[in-house]
Tab-separated table of C-alpha atoms and ligand atoms in Angstrom:
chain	number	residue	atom	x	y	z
Z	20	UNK	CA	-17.299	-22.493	176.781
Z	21	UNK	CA	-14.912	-23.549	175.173
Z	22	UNK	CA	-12.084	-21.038	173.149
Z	23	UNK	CA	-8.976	-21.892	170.754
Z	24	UNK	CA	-6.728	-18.447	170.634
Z	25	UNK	CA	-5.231	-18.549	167.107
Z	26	UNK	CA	-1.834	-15.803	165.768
Z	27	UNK	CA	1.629	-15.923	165.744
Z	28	UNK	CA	3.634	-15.862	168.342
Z	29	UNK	CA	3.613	-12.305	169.710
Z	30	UNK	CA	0.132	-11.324	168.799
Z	31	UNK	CA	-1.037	-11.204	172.313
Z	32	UNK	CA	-2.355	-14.670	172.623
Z	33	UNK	CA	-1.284	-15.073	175.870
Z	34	UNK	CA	-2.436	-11.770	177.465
Z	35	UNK	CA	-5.682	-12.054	176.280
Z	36	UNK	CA	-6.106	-15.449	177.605
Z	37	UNK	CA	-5.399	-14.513	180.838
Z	38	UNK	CA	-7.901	-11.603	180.537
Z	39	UNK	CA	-10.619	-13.942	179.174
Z	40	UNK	CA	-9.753	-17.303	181.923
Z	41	UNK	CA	-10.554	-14.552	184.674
Z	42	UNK	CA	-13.960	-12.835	183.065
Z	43	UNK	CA	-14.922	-16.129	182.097
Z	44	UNK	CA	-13.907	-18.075	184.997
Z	45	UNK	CA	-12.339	-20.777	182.822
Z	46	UNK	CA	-8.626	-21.774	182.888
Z	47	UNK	CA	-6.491	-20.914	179.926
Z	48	UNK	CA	-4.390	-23.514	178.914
Z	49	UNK	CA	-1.413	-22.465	177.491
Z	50	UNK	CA	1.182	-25.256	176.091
Z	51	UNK	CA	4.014	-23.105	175.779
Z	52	UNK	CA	3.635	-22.625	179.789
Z	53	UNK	CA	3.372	-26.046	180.879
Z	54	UNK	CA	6.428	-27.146	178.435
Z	55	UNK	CA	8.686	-24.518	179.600
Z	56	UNK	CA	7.420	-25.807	183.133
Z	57	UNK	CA	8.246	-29.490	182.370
Z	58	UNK	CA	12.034	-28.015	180.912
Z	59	UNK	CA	12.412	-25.652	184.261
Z	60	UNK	CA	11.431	-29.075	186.388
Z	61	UNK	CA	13.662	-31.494	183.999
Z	62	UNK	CA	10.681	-33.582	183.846
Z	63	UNK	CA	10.608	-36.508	181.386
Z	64	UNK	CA	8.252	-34.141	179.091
Z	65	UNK	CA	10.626	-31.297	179.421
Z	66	UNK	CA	13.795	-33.115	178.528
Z	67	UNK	CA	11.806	-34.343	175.249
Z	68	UNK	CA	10.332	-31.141	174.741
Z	69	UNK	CA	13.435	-28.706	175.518
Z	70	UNK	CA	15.439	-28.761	172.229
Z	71	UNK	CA	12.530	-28.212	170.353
Z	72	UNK	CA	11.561	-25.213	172.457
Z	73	UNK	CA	14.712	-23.589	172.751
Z	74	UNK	CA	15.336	-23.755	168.417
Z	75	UNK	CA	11.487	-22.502	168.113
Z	76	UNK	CA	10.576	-25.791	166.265
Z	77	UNK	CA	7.824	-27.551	166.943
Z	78	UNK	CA	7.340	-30.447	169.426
Z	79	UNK	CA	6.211	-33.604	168.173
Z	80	UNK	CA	2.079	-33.667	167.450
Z	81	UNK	CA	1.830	-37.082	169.502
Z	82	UNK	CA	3.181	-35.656	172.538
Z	83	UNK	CA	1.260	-32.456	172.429
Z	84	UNK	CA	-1.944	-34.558	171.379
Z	85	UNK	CA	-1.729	-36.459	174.392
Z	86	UNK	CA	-0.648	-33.592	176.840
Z	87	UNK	CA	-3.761	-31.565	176.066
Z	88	UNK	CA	-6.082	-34.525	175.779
Z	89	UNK	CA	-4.765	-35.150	179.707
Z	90	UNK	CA	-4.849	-31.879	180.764
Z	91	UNK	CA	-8.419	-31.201	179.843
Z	92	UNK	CA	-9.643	-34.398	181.723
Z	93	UNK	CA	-8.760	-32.532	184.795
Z	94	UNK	CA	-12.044	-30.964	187.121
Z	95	UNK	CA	-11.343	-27.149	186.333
Z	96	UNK	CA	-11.978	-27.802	182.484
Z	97	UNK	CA	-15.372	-29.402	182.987
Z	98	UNK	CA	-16.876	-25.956	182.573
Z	99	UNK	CA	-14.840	-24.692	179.841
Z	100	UNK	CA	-11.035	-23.799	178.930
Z	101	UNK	CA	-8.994	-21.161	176.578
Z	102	UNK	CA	-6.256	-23.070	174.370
Z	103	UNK	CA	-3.435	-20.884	174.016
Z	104	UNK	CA	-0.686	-22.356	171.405
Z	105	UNK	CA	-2.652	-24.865	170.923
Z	106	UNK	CA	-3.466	-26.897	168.414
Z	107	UNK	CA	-0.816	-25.558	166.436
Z	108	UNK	CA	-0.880	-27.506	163.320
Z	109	UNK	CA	-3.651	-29.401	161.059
Z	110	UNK	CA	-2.590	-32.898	162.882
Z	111	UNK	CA	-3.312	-31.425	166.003
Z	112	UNK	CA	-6.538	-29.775	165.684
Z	113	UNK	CA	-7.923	-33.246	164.162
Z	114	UNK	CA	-6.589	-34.729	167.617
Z	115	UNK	CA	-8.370	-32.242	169.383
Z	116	UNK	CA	-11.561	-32.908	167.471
Z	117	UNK	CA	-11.131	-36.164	168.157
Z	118	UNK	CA	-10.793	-36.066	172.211
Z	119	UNK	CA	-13.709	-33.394	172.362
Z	120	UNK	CA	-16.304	-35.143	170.408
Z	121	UNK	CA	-15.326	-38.141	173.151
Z	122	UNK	CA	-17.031	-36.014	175.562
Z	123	UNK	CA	-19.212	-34.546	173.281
Z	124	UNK	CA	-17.783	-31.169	173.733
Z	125	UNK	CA	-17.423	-28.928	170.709
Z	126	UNK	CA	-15.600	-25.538	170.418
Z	127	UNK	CA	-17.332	-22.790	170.385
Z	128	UNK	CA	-14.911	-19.941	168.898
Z	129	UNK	CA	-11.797	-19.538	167.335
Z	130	UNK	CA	-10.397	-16.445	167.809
Z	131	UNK	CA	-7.824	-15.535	165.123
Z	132	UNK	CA	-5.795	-12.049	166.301
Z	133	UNK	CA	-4.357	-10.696	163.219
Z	134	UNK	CA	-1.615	-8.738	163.065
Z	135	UNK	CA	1.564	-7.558	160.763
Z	136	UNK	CA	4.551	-9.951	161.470
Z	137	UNK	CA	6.742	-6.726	160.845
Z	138	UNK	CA	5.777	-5.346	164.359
Z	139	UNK	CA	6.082	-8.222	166.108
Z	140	UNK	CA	9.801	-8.721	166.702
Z	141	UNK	CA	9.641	-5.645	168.355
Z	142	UNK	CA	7.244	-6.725	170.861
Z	143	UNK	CA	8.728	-10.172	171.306
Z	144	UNK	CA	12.135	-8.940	172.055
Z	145	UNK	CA	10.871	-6.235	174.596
Z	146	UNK	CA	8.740	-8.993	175.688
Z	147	UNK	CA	9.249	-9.588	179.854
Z	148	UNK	CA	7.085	-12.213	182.102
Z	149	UNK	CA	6.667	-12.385	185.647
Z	150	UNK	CA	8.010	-15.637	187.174
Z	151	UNK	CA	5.760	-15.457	189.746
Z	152	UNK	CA	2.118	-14.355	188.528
Z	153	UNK	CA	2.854	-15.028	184.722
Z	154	UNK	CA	1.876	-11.445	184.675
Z	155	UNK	CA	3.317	-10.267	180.438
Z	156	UNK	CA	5.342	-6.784	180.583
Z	157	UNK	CA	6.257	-5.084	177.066
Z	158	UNK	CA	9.533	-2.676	178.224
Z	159	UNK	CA	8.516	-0.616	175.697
Z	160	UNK	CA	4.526	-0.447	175.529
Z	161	UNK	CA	3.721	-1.901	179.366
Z	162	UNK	CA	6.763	-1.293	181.283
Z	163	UNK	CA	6.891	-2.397	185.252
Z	164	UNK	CA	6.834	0.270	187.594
Z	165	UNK	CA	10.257	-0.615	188.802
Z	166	UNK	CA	12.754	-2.320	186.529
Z	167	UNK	CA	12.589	-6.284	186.321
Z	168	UNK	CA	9.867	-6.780	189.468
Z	169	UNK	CA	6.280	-7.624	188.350
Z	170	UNK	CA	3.588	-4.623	189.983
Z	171	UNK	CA	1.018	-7.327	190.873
Z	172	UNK	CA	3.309	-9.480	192.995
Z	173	UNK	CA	6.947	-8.199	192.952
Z	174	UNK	CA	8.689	-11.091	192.015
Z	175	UNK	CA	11.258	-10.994	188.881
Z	176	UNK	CA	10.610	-10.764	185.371
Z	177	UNK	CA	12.421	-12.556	182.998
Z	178	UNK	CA	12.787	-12.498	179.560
Z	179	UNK	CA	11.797	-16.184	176.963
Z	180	UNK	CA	15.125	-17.738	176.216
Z	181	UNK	CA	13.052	-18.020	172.324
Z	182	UNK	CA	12.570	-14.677	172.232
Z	183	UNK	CA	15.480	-13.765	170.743
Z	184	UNK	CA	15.200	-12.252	167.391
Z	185	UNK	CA	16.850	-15.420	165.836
Z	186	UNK	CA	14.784	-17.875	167.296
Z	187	UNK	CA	12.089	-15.583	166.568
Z	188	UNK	CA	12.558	-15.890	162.865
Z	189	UNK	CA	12.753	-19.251	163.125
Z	190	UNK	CA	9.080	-19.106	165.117
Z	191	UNK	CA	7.926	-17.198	162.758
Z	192	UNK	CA	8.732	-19.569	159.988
Z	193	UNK	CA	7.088	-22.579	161.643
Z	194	UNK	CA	3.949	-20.606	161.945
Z	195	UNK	CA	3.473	-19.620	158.407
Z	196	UNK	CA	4.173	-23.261	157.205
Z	197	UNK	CA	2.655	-24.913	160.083
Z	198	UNK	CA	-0.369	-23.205	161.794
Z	199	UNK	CA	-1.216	-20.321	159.697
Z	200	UNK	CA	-3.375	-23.332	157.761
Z	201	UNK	CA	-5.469	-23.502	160.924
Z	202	UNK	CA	-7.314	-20.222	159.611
Z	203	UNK	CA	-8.507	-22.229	156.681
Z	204	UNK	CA	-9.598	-25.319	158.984
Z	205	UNK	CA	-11.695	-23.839	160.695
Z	206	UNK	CA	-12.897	-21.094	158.720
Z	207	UNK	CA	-14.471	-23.872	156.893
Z	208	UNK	CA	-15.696	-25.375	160.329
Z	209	UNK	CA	-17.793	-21.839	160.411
Z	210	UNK	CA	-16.050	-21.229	163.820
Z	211	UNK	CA	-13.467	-18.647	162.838
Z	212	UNK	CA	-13.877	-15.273	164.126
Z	213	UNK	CA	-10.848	-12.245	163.807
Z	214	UNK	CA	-9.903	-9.429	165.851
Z	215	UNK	CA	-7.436	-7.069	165.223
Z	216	UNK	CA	-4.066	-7.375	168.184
Z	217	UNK	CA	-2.585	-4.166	167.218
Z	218	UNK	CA	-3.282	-1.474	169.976
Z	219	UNK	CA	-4.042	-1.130	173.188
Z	220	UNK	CA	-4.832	-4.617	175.444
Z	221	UNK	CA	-7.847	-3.394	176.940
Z	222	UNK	CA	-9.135	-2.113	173.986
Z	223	UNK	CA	-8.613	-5.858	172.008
Z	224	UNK	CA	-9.885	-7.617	174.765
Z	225	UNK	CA	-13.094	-5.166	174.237
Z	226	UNK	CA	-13.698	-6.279	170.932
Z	227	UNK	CA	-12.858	-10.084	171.770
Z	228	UNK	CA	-15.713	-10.207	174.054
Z	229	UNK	CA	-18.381	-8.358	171.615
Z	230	UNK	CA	-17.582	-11.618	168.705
Z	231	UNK	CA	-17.860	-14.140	171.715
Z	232	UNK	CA	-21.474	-12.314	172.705
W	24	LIG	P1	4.392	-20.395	173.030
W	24	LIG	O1	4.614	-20.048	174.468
W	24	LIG	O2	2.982	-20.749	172.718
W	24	LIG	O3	4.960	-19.364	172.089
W	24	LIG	O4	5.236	-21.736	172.768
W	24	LIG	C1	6.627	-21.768	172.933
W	24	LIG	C2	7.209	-22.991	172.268
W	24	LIG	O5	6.651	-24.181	172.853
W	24	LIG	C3	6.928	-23.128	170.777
W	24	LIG	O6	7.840	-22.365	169.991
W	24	LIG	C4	7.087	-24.630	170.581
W	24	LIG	O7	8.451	-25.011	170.586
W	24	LIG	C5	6.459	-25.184	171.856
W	24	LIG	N1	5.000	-25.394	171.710
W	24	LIG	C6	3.993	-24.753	172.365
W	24	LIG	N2	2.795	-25.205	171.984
W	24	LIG	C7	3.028	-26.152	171.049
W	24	LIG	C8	2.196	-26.984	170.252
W	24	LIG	N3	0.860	-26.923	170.328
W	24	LIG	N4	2.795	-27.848	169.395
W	24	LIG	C9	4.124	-27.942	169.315
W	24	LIG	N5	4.976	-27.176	170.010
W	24	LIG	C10	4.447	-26.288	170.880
């Protein structure tokens, strides 16, 4: 099976990945993960990739294209995979179509979680991830049980050097002009399917799985 997770940055994209990789046994594939990885390692990727990360711009399509179409080459995607941040603009979803039909894979939902912008800066800035598990904290919705250690494996949480509320604007921005046209693309490719992101995780991830039934 394969899954695109579509909404702005915030919208609980990456939670509900992670939720969905482990019921469906399928690794989610987020970008923003791997590029932050490549920055954190000072790989060749990350130093092209940093600046663009730490503004909240966009990296180049070409690079992205060609990280993804390597990435799902590897053995754990020949069942499936989630795309998290990914394709993010009209270039890149044409790249992706591209590489699947290759292999004669074709996606089988888009899963567009809608919510108002206006709560989202909230969230973002109270946003905290565990550098060990990946685990996402909210310090005002999902705190951990003690301050800055993740409850699932106790190592430290730290907080997105873009998710500061300037950066966030600026992320915010980007999507509107740049991937928000994605809902059109494949609305038209009959593929689209919505869900509401405001409220409880559980309780979205609920209604994620009855449109993917
Ligand atoms: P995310 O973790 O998905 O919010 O991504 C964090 C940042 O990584 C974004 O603000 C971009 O700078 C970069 N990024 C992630 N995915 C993509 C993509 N598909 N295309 C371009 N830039 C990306």
């Amino acid at each position: 099976m394969v899954i695109i997770l579509l909404g702005p940055p915030g919208s609980g994209k990456g939670t509900q990945g992670l939720l969905l990789s482990k019921a469906k046994s399928i690794p989610e594939i987020s970008t923003g993960d791997i590029l932050r990885g490549a920055i954190k390692a000072k790989s060749p990727l990350g130093e092209k990739a940093n600046e663009f990360v730490t503004s909240g711009r966009l990296v180049p399509d070409d690079i992205m294209i060609g990280l993804i179409e390597e990435r799902i080459q590897q053995d754990d995607c020949k069942n499936g995979f989630i795309l998290d941040g990914f394709p993010r603009t009209i270039t890149q979803a044409e790249g992706l179509e591209k590489i699947l039909n290759n292999g004669n894979i074709k996606v089988d939902f888009v899963l567009n979680l809608t919510i108002e912008l206006s709560s989202l800066i909230k969230r973002l800035v109270n946003r905290r991830i565990c550098s060990g598990c990946g685990k996402i904290y909210n310090l005002l919705t999902m705190p951990p049980e003690k301050e800055g250690i993740c409850d699932s494996c106790e190592a430290s949480l730290y907080q997105r050097k873009d998710d500061k509320e300037e950066t966030i604007r600026e992320r915010f921005n980007v999507y509107k002009r740049q991937t928000e046209p994605l809902i059109q693309f494949y609305s038209n490719h009959g593929i689209l399917k919505e869900v509401s992101a405001s409220g409880d995780k559980d309780e979205i991830f609920k209604q994620l799985n009855k449109v993917i039934e």
